[in-house]
GROMACS .gro file of C-alpha atoms in nm:
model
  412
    1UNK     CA    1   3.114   6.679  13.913
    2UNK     CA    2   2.713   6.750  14.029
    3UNK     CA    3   2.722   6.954  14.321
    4UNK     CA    4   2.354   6.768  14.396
    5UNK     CA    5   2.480   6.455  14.374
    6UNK     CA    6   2.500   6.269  14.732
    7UNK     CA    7   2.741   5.991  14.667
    8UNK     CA    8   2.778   5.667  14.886
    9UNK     CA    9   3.032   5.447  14.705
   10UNK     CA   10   3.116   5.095  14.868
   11UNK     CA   11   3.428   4.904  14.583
   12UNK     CA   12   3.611   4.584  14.653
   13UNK     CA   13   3.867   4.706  14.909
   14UNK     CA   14   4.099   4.524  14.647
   15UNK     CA   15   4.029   4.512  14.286
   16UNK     CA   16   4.314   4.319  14.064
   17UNK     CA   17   4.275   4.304  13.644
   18UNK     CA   18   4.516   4.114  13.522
   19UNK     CA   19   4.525   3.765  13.239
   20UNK     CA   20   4.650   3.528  13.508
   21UNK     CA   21   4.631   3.685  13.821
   22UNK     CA   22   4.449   3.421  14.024
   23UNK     CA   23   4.806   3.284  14.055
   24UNK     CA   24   4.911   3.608  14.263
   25UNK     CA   25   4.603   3.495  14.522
   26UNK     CA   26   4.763   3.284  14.773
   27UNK     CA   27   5.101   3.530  14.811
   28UNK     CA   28   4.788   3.839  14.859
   29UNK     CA   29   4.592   3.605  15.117
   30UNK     CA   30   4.944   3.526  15.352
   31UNK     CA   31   5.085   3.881  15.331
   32UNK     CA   32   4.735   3.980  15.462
   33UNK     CA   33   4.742   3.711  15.724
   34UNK     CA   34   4.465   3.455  15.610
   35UNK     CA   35   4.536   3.093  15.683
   36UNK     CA   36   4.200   2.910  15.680
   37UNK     CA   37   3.950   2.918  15.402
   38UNK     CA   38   3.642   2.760  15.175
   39UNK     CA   39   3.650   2.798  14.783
   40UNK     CA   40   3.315   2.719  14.686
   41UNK     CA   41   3.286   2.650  14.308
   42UNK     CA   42   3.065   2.372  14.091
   43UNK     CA   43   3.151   2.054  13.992
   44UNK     CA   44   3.287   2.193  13.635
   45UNK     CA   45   3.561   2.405  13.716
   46UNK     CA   46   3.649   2.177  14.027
   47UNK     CA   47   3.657   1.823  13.761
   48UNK     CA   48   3.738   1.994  13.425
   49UNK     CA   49   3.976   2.274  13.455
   50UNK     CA   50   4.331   2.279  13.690
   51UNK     CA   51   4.225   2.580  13.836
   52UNK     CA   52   4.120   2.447  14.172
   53UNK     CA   53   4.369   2.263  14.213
   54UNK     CA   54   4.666   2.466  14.170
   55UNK     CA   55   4.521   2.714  14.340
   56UNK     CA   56   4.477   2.446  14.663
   57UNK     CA   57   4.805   2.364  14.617
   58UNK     CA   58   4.966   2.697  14.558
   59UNK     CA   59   4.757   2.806  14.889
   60UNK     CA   60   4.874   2.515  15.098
   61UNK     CA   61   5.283   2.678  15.033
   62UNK     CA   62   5.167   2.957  15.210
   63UNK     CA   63   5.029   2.782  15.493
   64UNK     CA   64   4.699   2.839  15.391
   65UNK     CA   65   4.434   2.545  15.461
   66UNK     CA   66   4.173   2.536  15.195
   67UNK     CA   67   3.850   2.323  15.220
   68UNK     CA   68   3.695   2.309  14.842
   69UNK     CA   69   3.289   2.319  14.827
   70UNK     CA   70   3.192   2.200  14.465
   71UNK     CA   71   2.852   2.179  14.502
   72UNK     CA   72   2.749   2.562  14.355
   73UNK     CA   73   2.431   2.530  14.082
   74UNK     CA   74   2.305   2.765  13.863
   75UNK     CA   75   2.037   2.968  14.032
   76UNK     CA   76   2.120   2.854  14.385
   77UNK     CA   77   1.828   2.836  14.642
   78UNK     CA   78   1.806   2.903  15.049
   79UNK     CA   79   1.805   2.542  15.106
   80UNK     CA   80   2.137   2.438  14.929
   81UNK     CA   81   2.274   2.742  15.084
   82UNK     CA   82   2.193   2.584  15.454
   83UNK     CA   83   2.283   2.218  15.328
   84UNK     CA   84   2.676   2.353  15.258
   85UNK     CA   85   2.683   2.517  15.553
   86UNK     CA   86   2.589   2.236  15.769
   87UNK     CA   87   2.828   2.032  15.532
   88UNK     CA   88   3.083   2.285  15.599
   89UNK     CA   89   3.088   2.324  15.948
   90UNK     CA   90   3.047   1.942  16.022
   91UNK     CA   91   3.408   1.938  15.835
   92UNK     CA   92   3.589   2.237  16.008
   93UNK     CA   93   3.705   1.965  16.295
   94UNK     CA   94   3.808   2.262  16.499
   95UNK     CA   95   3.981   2.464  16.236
   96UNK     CA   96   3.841   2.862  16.256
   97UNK     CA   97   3.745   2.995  15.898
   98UNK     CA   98   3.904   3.334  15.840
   99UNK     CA   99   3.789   3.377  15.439
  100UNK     CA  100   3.559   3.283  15.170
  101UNK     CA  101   3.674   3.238  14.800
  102UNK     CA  102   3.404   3.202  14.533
  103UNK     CA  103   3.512   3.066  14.187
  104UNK     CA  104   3.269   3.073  13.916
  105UNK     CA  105   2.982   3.300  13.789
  106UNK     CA  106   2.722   3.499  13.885
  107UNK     CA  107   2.585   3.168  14.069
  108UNK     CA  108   2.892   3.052  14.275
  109UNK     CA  109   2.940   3.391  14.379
  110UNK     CA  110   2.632   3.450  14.530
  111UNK     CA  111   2.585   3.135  14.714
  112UNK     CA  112   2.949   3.246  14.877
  113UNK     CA  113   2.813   3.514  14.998
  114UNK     CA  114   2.582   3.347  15.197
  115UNK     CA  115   2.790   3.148  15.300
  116UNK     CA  116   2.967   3.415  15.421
  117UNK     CA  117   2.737   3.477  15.671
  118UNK     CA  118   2.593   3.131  15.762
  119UNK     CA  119   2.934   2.947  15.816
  120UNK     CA  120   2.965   3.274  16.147
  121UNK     CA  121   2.638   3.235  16.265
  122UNK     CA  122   2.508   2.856  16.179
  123UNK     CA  123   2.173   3.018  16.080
  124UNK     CA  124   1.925   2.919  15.788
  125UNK     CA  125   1.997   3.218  15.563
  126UNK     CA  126   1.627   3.300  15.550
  127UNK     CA  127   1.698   3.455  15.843
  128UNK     CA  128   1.908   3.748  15.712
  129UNK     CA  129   1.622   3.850  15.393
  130UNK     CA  130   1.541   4.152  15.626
  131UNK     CA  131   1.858   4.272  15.718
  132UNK     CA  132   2.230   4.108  15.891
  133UNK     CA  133   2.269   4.206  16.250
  134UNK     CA  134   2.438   4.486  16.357
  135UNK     CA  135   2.719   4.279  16.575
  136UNK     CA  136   2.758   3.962  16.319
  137UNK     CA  137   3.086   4.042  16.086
  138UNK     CA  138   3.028   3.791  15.773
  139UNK     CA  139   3.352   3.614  15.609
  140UNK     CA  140   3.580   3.835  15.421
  141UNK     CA  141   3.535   3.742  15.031
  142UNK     CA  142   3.719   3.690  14.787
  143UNK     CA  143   3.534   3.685  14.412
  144UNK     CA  144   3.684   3.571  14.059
  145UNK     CA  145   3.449   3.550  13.816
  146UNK     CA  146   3.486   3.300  13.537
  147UNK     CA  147   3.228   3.484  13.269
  148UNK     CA  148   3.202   3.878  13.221
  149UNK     CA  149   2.882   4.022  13.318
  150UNK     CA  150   2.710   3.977  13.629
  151UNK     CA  151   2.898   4.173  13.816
  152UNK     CA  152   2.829   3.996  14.167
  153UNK     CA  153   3.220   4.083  14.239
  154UNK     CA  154   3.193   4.484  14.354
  155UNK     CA  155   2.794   4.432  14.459
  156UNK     CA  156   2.623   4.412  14.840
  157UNK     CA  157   2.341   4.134  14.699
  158UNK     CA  158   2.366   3.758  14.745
  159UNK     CA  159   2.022   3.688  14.489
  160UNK     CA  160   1.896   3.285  14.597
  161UNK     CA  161   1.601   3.090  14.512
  162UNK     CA  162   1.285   3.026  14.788
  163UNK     CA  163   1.201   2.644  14.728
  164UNK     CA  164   0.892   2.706  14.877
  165UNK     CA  165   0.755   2.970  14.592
  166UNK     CA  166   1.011   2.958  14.377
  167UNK     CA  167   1.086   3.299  14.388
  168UNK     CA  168   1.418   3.521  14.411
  169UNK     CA  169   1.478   3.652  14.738
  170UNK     CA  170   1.815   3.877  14.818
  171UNK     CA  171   2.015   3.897  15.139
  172UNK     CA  172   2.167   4.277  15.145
  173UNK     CA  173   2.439   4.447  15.251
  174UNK     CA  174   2.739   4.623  15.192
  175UNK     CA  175   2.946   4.406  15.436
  176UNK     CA  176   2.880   4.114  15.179
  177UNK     CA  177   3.095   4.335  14.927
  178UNK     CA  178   3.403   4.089  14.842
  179UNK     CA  179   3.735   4.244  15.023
  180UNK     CA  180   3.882   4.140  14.686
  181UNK     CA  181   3.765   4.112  14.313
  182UNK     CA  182   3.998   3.931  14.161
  183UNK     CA  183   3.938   3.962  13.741
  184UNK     CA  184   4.118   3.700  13.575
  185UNK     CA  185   3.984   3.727  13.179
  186UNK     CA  186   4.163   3.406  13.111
  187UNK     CA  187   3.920   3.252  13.314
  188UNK     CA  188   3.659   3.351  13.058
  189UNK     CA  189   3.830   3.248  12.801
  190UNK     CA  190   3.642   2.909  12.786
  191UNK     CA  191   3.268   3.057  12.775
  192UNK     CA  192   3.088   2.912  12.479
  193UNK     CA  193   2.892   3.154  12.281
  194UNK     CA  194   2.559   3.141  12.464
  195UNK     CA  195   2.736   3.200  12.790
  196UNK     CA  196   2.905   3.504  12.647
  197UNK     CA  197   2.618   3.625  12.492
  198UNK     CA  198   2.423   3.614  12.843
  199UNK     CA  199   2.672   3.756  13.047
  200UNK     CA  200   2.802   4.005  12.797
  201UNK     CA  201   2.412   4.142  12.798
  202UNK     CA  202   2.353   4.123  13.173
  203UNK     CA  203   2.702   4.335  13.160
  204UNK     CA  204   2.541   4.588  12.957
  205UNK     CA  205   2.201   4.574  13.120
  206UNK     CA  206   2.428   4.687  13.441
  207UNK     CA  207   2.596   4.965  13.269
  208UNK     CA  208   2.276   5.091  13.089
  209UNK     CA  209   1.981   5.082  13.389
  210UNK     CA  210   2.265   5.248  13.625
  211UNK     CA  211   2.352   5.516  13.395
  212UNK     CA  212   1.982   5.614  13.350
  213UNK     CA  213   1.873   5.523  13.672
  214UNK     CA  214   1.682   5.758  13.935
  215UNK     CA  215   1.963   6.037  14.061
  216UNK     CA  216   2.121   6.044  14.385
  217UNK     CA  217   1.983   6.338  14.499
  218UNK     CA  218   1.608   6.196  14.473
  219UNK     CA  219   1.708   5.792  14.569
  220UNK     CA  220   1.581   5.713  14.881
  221UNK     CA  221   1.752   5.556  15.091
  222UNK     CA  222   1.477   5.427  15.349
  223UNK     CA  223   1.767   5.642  15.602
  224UNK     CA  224   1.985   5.363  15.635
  225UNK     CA  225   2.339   5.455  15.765
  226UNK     CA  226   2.536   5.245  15.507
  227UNK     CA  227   2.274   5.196  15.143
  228UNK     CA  228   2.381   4.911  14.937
  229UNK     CA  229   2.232   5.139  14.691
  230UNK     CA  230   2.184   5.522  14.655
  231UNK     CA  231   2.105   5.691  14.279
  232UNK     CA  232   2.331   5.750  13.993
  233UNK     CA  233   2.596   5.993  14.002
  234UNK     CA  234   2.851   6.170  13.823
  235UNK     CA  235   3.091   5.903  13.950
  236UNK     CA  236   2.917   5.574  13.893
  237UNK     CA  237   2.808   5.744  13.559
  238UNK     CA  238   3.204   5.766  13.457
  239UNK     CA  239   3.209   5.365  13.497
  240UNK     CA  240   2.854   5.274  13.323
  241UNK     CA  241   3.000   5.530  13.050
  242UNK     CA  242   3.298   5.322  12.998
  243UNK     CA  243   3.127   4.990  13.062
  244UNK     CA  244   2.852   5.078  12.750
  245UNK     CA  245   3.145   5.186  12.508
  246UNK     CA  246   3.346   4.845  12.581
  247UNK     CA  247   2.999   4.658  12.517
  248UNK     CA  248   2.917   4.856  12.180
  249UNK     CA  249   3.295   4.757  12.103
  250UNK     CA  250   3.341   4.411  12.238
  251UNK     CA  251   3.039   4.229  12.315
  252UNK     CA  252   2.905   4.067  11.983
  253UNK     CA  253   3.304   3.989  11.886
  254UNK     CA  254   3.331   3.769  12.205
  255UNK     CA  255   3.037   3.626  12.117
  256UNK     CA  256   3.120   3.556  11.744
  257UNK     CA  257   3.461   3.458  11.810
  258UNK     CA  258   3.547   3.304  12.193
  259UNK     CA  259   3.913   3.328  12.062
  260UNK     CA  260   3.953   3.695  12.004
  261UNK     CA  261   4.186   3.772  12.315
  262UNK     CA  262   4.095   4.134  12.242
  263UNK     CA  263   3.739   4.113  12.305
  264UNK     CA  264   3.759   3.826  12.593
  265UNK     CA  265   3.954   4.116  12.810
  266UNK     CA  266   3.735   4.397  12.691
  267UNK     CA  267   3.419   4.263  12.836
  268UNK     CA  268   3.603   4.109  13.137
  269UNK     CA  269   3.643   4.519  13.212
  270UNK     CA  270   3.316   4.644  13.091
  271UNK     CA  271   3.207   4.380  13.320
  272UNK     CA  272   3.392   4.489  13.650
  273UNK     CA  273   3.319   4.905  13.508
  274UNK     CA  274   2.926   4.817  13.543
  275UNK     CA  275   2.931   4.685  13.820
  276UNK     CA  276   3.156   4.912  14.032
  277UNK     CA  277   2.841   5.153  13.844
  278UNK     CA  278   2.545   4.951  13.932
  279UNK     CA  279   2.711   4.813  14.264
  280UNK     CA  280   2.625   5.177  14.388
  281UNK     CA  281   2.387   5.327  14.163
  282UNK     CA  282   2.165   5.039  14.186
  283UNK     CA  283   1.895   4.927  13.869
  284UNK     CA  284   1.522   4.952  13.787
  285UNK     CA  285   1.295   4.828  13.557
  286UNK     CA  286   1.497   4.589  13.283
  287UNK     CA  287   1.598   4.360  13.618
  288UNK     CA  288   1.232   4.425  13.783
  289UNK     CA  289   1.030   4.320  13.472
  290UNK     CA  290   1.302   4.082  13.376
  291UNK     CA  291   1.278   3.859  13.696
  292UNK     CA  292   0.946   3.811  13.661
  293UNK     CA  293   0.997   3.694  13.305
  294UNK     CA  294   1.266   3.439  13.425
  295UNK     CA  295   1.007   3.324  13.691
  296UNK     CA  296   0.770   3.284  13.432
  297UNK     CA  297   0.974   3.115  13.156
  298UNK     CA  298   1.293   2.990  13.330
  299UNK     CA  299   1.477   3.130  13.103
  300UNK     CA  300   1.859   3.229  13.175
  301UNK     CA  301   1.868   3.582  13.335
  302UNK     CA  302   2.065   3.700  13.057
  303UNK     CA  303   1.853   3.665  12.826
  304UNK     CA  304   1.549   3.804  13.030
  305UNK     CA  305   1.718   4.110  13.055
  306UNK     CA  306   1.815   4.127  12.679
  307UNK     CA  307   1.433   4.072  12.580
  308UNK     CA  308   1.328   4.385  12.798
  309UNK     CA  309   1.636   4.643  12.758
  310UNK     CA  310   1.495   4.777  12.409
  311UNK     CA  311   1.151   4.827  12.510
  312UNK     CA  312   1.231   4.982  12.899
  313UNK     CA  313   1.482   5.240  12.665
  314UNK     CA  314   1.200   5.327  12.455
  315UNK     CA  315   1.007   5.413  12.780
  316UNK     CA  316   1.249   5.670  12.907
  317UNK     CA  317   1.258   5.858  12.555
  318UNK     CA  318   1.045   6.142  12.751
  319UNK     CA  319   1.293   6.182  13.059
  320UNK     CA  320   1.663   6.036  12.964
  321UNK     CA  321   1.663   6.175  12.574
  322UNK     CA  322   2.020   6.339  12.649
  323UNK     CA  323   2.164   5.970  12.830
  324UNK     CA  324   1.980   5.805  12.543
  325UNK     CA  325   2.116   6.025  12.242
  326UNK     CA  326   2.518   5.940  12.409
  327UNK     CA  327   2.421   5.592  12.415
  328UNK     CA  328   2.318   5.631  12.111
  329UNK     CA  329   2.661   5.755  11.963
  330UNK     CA  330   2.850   5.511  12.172
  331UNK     CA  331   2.671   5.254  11.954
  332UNK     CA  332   2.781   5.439  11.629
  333UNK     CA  333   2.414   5.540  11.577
  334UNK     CA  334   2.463   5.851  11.323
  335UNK     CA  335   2.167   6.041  11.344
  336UNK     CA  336   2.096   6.423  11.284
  337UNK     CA  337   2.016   6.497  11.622
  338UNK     CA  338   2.014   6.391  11.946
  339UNK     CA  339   1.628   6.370  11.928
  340UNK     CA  340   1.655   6.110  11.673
  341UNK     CA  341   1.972   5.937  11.825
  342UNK     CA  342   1.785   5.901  12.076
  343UNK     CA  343   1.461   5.758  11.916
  344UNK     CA  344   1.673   5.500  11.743
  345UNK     CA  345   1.871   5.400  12.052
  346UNK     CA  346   1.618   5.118  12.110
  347UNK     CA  347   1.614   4.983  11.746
  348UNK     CA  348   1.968   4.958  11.787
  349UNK     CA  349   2.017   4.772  12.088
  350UNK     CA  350   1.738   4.508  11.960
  351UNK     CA  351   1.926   4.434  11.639
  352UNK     CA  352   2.236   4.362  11.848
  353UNK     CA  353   2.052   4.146  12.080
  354UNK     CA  354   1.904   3.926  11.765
  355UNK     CA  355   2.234   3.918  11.625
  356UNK     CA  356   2.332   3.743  11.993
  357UNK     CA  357   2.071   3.471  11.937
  358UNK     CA  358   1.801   3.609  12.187
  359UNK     CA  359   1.472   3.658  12.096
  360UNK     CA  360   1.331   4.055  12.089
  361UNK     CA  361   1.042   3.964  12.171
  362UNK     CA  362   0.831   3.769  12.524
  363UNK     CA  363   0.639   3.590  12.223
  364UNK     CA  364   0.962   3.462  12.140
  365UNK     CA  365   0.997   3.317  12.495
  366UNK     CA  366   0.629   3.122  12.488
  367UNK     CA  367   0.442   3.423  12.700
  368UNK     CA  368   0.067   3.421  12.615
  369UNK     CA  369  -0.088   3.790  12.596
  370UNK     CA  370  -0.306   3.613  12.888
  371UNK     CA  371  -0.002   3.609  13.107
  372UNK     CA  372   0.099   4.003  13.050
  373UNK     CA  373  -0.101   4.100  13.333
  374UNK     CA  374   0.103   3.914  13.601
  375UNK     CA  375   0.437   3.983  13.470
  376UNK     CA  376   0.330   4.362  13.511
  377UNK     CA  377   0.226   4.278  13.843
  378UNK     CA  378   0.533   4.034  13.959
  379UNK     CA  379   0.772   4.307  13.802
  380UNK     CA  380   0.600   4.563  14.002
  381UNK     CA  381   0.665   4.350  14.324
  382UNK     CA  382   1.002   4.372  14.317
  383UNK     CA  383   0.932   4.762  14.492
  384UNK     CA  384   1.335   4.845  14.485
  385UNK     CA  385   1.364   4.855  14.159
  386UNK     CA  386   1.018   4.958  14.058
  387UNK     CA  387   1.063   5.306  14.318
  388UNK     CA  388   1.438   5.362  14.137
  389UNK     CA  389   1.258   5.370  13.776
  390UNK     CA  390   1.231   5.764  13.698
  391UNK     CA  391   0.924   5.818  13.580
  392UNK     CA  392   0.586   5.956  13.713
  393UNK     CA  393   0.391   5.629  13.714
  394UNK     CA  394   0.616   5.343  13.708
  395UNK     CA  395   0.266   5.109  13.701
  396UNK     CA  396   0.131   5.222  13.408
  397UNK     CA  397   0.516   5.256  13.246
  398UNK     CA  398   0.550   4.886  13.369
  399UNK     CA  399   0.250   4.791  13.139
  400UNK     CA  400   0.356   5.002  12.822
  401UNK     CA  401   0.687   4.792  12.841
  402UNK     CA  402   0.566   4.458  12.900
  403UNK     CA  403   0.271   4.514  12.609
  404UNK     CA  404   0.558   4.648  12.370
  405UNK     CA  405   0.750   4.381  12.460
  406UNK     CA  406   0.502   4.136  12.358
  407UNK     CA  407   0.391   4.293  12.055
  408UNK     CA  408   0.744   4.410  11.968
  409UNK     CA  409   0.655   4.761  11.921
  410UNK     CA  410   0.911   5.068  11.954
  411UNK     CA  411   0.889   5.431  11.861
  412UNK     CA  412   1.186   5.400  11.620
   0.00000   0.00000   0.00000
């Protein structure tokens, strides 16, 4: 307990971990009186696994009427949000929608989300960037994640792509939290390798940037009523702690070996861990600097976090050294002090994420030392996570990282 910290904690009403409970889903959804619904998933899981299916079918012996969207892409953008809902709605013929199911990853789950919201109101979800209405009540949601790491299950954010300037723009709040996070870790069990590697990282990323993330006590929360996100705290810190000692333990196995039952359900719960951390504590600088990188180099978000996670760590040496040095010995980094735990920390975590198959460095990814300039500036942009980054200057700390990250330069 911190008798400073000022905690505003928003989980799944519902959270179920359990290999093969999406079959318990349809008895949940009729014993809490739900009888019309979309599942919005992507051609993959709707053509080459059973799980749609049975679960349509299962659904339909409860009386529950499912319409199936399989039209979810990775990175989903504003204008195949509005194109499903028109879709949608056009195929309702007078049926009322009473829940949302999304199927999938980090992807599927945020397009339901919006969907959530534009299936009610018929809007373009453009509309809802600065803030839902106080009197429009979205879908309830149901999430179930197919790959462990992004987290999208226990969080307020639905992330989609602007067409127009290809950028990342996020509709926000907590009434887009699913009612129900359904983790299933058989339903990761057929991630290839670079999958697992990208998720597993964005998992850690989560646990990491929320554990050392600005406190509670000093977020601000712009005096909205109901934050989607308000500073670390002693509580989300118990769930990133977990989360980062399931990583250290179980990421690179999933990776090396997708068989390894062990390891599949040990990320599945550092996955879920993070983000119930994260989901409240909110993130900083990895995600800030890292979207600009994936708008730079389309490269998968995963690994745009992984290339920045050593290099922001090395940053906060001179204001998280005590976070950093049990990071440190979560990792099995055996060091005489916490001073030097801490100084290796960053070391650490890059050798893990070469092992993975990423590169450690934005040379690696094509970036020109031209081109450092605007990825300081682009990460800087994104002013949420930039103001949650605890340090003094967060501009000039924003150009340390992205010139270390280029030149591939840490402390340790």
């Amino acid at each position: 307990m911190n008798p400073s910290d000022l905690i505003h904690f928003c989980p799944p009403s519902r959270l179920l971990i359990e290999a093969g409970a999406r079959a318990r889903l349809p008895t949940l959804l009729h014993h809490l009186g739900y009888r019309c619904g979309v599942l919005v998933t992507d051609e993959f899981f709707a053509r080459q696994t059973s799980w749609v299916t049975e679960y349509v079918e299962a659904a339909a012996a409860y009386g529950i009427d499912t319409l199936v969207y399989a039209g979810g892409l990775p990175d989903p953008t504003t204008a195949l949000c509005d194109e499903a809902t028109r879709r949608l709605r056009a195929q309702l013929d007078n049926r009322v929608l009473d829940h949302v199911i999304a199927l999938g990853g980090g992807s599927n789950i945020d397009l339901a989300k919006a969907l959530c919201l534009t299936l009610v109101s018929g809007q373009p979800v453009r509309e809802f960037v600065d803030g839902i209405p106080a009197g429009l009540h979205p879908l309830p949601l149901v999430a179930m994640p197919t790959t462990a790491g992004t987290g999208s299950e226990a969080t307020p954010g639905a992330i989609l792509v602007d067409p127009d300037n290809a950028t990342k723009v996020a509709v926000m709040d907590n009434r887009l939290r699913p009612i129900i996070a359904l983790i299933d870790p058989e339903l990761t069990y057929t991630c290839p390798p670079r999958v697992t590697a990208d998720a597993g990282v964005d998992a850690l990323t989560h646990a990491v940037e929320s554990f050392l993330t600005l406190d509670s006590s000093q977020f601000d929360r712009a005096g909205h009523a109901d934050p989607g996100y308000s500073g670390r705290s002693s509580l989300t810190m118990l769930f990133a702690r977990e989360a980062i000692s399931l990583c250290a333990r179980f990421l690179e196995r999933a990776y090396r070996d997708g068989s390894d039952i062990e390891a599949r359900h040990g990320m599945a719960y550092a996955s879920i861990y993070a983000a119930l951390s994260y989901g409240s504590a909110g993130l900083n600088a990895v995600h800030g600097i890292a979207y600009a990188v994936a708008g730079l180099t389309h490269q998968s978000h995963g690994s745009t976090n992984a290339v920045m996670l050593p290099y922001v760590l090395d940053e906060l040496h001179g204001v998280r050294q005590r976070e950093l040095a049990e990071i440190a010995r979560l990792f099995g980094v055996n060091a005489p002090s916490p001073v030097e735990a801490a100084v290796r920390l960053p070391a650490t975590i890059r050798e893990l994420i070469s092992r993975l198959g990423i590169p450690i460095t934005l040379q690696g990814f094509g970036v020109s030392r031209s081109q450092l300039l605007r990825l300081t500036v682009d990460g800087l942009a994104v002013t949420r996570l930039a103001k949650a980054f605890p340090v003094l200057d967060a501009a000039s700390a924003y150009a340390s990282i992205v010139n270390n990250a280029w030149t591939g330069t840490l402390r340790g």
